[in-house]
């Protein structure tokens, strides 16, 4: 797999994971990996993403596989790009009334805000 494509896939995987507040450890476990480094290599562009893993991640992130692996943005990505240019990011948050859920979402929002500030999202 060409380096530019691996890099693009790595960036997409990281973006979707962070946006949903998942750790690399959680994703590795979800994919049935022995440890998180197997998944980490995907995000570093050091390993080729297996199709079965791409399908499982697309299901988890509720996106098309194309959105994870293609250089061509999907319609949703194009809309997000327009929002990004205007400085807006849309995020869905589930709250259940518990303080744990609230704190978890606050930490997630802080991470996302940091990515925006560094122009990584």
GROMACS .gro file of C-alpha atoms in nm:
model
  121
    1UNK     CA    1   0.000   0.000   0.000
    2UNK     CA    2   0.142   0.339  -0.092
    3UNK     CA    3   0.271   0.559   0.188
    4UNK     CA    4   0.038   0.853   0.115
    5UNK     CA    5  -0.267   0.627   0.129
    6UNK     CA    6  -0.149   0.465   0.454
    7UNK     CA    7  -0.099   0.811   0.601
    8UNK     CA    8  -0.447   0.917   0.492
    9UNK     CA    9  -0.606   0.604   0.641
   10UNK     CA   10  -0.408   0.655   0.963
   11UNK     CA   11  -0.535   1.012   0.991
   12UNK     CA   12  -0.894   0.904   0.932
   13UNK     CA   13  -0.873   0.627   1.191
   14UNK     CA   14  -0.734   0.862   1.453
   15UNK     CA   15  -0.991   1.131   1.377
   16UNK     CA   16  -1.287   0.896   1.408
   17UNK     CA   17  -1.151   0.733   1.725
   18UNK     CA   18  -1.085   1.065   1.898
   19UNK     CA   19  -1.417   1.215   1.791
   20UNK     CA   20  -1.596   0.928   1.960
   21UNK     CA   21  -1.380   0.936   2.271
   22UNK     CA   22  -1.232   0.587   2.233
   23UNK     CA   23  -0.883   0.488   2.340
   24UNK     CA   24  -0.649   0.284   2.124
   25UNK     CA   25  -0.676   0.012   2.389
   26UNK     CA   26  -1.055   0.000   2.353
   27UNK     CA   27  -1.037  -0.018   1.973
   28UNK     CA   28  -0.772  -0.292   1.987
   29UNK     CA   29  -0.992  -0.493   2.222
   30UNK     CA   30  -1.297  -0.430   2.001
   31UNK     CA   31  -1.103  -0.565   1.702
   32UNK     CA   32  -0.980  -0.865   1.901
   33UNK     CA   33  -0.614  -0.764   1.897
   34UNK     CA   34  -0.381  -0.903   2.164
   35UNK     CA   35  -0.263  -0.556   2.263
   36UNK     CA   36  -0.313  -0.197   2.156
   37UNK     CA   37   0.013  -0.175   1.960
   38UNK     CA   38  -0.138  -0.382   1.678
   39UNK     CA   39  -0.404  -0.114   1.635
   40UNK     CA   40  -0.159   0.169   1.706
   41UNK     CA   41   0.042   0.066   1.399
   42UNK     CA   42  -0.268   0.136   1.185
   43UNK     CA   43  -0.288   0.491   1.322
   44UNK     CA   44   0.085   0.539   1.265
   45UNK     CA   45   0.058   0.421   0.905
   46UNK     CA   46   0.302   0.139   0.979
   47UNK     CA   47   0.061  -0.149   0.904
   48UNK     CA   48  -0.190  -0.207   0.628
   49UNK     CA   49  -0.547  -0.190   0.753
   50UNK     CA   50  -0.711  -0.531   0.710
   51UNK     CA   51  -1.045  -0.524   0.532
   52UNK     CA   52  -1.220  -0.709   0.815
   53UNK     CA   53  -1.091  -0.446   1.061
   54UNK     CA   54  -1.201  -0.165   0.830
   55UNK     CA   55  -1.552  -0.311   0.813
   56UNK     CA   56  -1.573  -0.352   1.191
   57UNK     CA   57  -1.446   0.004   1.250
   58UNK     CA   58  -1.688   0.148   0.995
   59UNK     CA   59  -1.971  -0.026   1.182
   60UNK     CA   60  -1.846   0.105   1.516
   61UNK     CA   61  -1.807   0.461   1.385
   62UNK     CA   62  -2.131   0.440   1.184
   63UNK     CA   63  -1.963   0.547   0.860
   64UNK     CA   64  -1.902   0.385   0.524
   65UNK     CA   65  -1.576   0.192   0.485
   66UNK     CA   66  -1.499   0.435   0.202
   67UNK     CA   67  -1.487   0.717   0.454
   68UNK     CA   68  -1.209   0.539   0.642
   69UNK     CA   69  -0.996   0.434   0.346
   70UNK     CA   70  -1.065   0.667   0.054
   71UNK     CA   71  -0.878   0.983  -0.033
   72UNK     CA   72  -1.203   1.113  -0.182
   73UNK     CA   73  -1.422   1.268   0.088
   74UNK     CA   74  -1.773   1.138   0.128
   75UNK     CA   75  -2.072   1.374   0.127
   76UNK     CA   76  -2.055   1.385   0.508
   77UNK     CA   77  -1.685   1.470   0.495
   78UNK     CA   78  -1.751   1.747   0.244
   79UNK     CA   79  -2.012   1.895   0.478
   80UNK     CA   80  -1.770   1.865   0.770
   81UNK     CA   81  -1.502   2.035   0.560
   82UNK     CA   82  -1.734   2.329   0.503
   83UNK     CA   83  -1.801   2.348   0.878
   84UNK     CA   84  -1.427   2.331   0.948
   85UNK     CA   85  -1.361   2.619   0.713
   86UNK     CA   86  -1.620   2.822   0.901
   87UNK     CA   87  -1.465   2.717   1.235
   88UNK     CA   88  -1.753   2.491   1.341
   89UNK     CA   89  -1.751   2.131   1.454
   90UNK     CA   90  -2.066   1.934   1.532
   91UNK     CA   91  -2.052   1.676   1.809
   92UNK     CA   92  -2.322   1.451   1.951
   93UNK     CA   93  -2.303   1.376   2.321
   94UNK     CA   94  -2.508   1.127   2.515
   95UNK     CA   95  -2.591   1.220   2.873
   96UNK     CA   96  -2.771   0.998   3.122
   97UNK     CA   97  -2.777   1.229   3.424
   98UNK     CA   98  -2.477   1.071   3.592
   99UNK     CA   99  -2.175   1.276   3.688
  100UNK     CA  100  -1.942   1.006   3.549
  101UNK     CA  101  -2.092   1.037   3.203
  102UNK     CA  102  -2.077   1.415   3.225
  103UNK     CA  103  -1.709   1.414   3.329
  104UNK     CA  104  -1.624   1.166   3.055
  105UNK     CA  105  -1.786   1.390   2.794
  106UNK     CA  106  -1.614   1.700   2.929
  107UNK     CA  107  -1.276   1.525   2.891
  108UNK     CA  108  -1.372   1.416   2.539
  109UNK     CA  109  -1.467   1.774   2.446
  110UNK     CA  110  -1.139   1.905   2.585
  111UNK     CA  111  -0.943   1.658   2.368
  112UNK     CA  112  -1.142   1.757   2.061
  113UNK     CA  113  -1.094   2.126   2.138
  114UNK     CA  114  -0.718   2.069   2.166
  115UNK     CA  115  -0.717   1.897   1.826
  116UNK     CA  116  -0.906   2.192   1.677
  117UNK     CA  117  -0.663   2.440   1.834
  118UNK     CA  118  -0.368   2.249   1.681
  119UNK     CA  119  -0.550   2.233   1.346
  120UNK     CA  120  -0.548   1.853   1.355
  121UNK     CA  121  -0.922   1.825   1.321
   0.00000   0.00000   0.00000
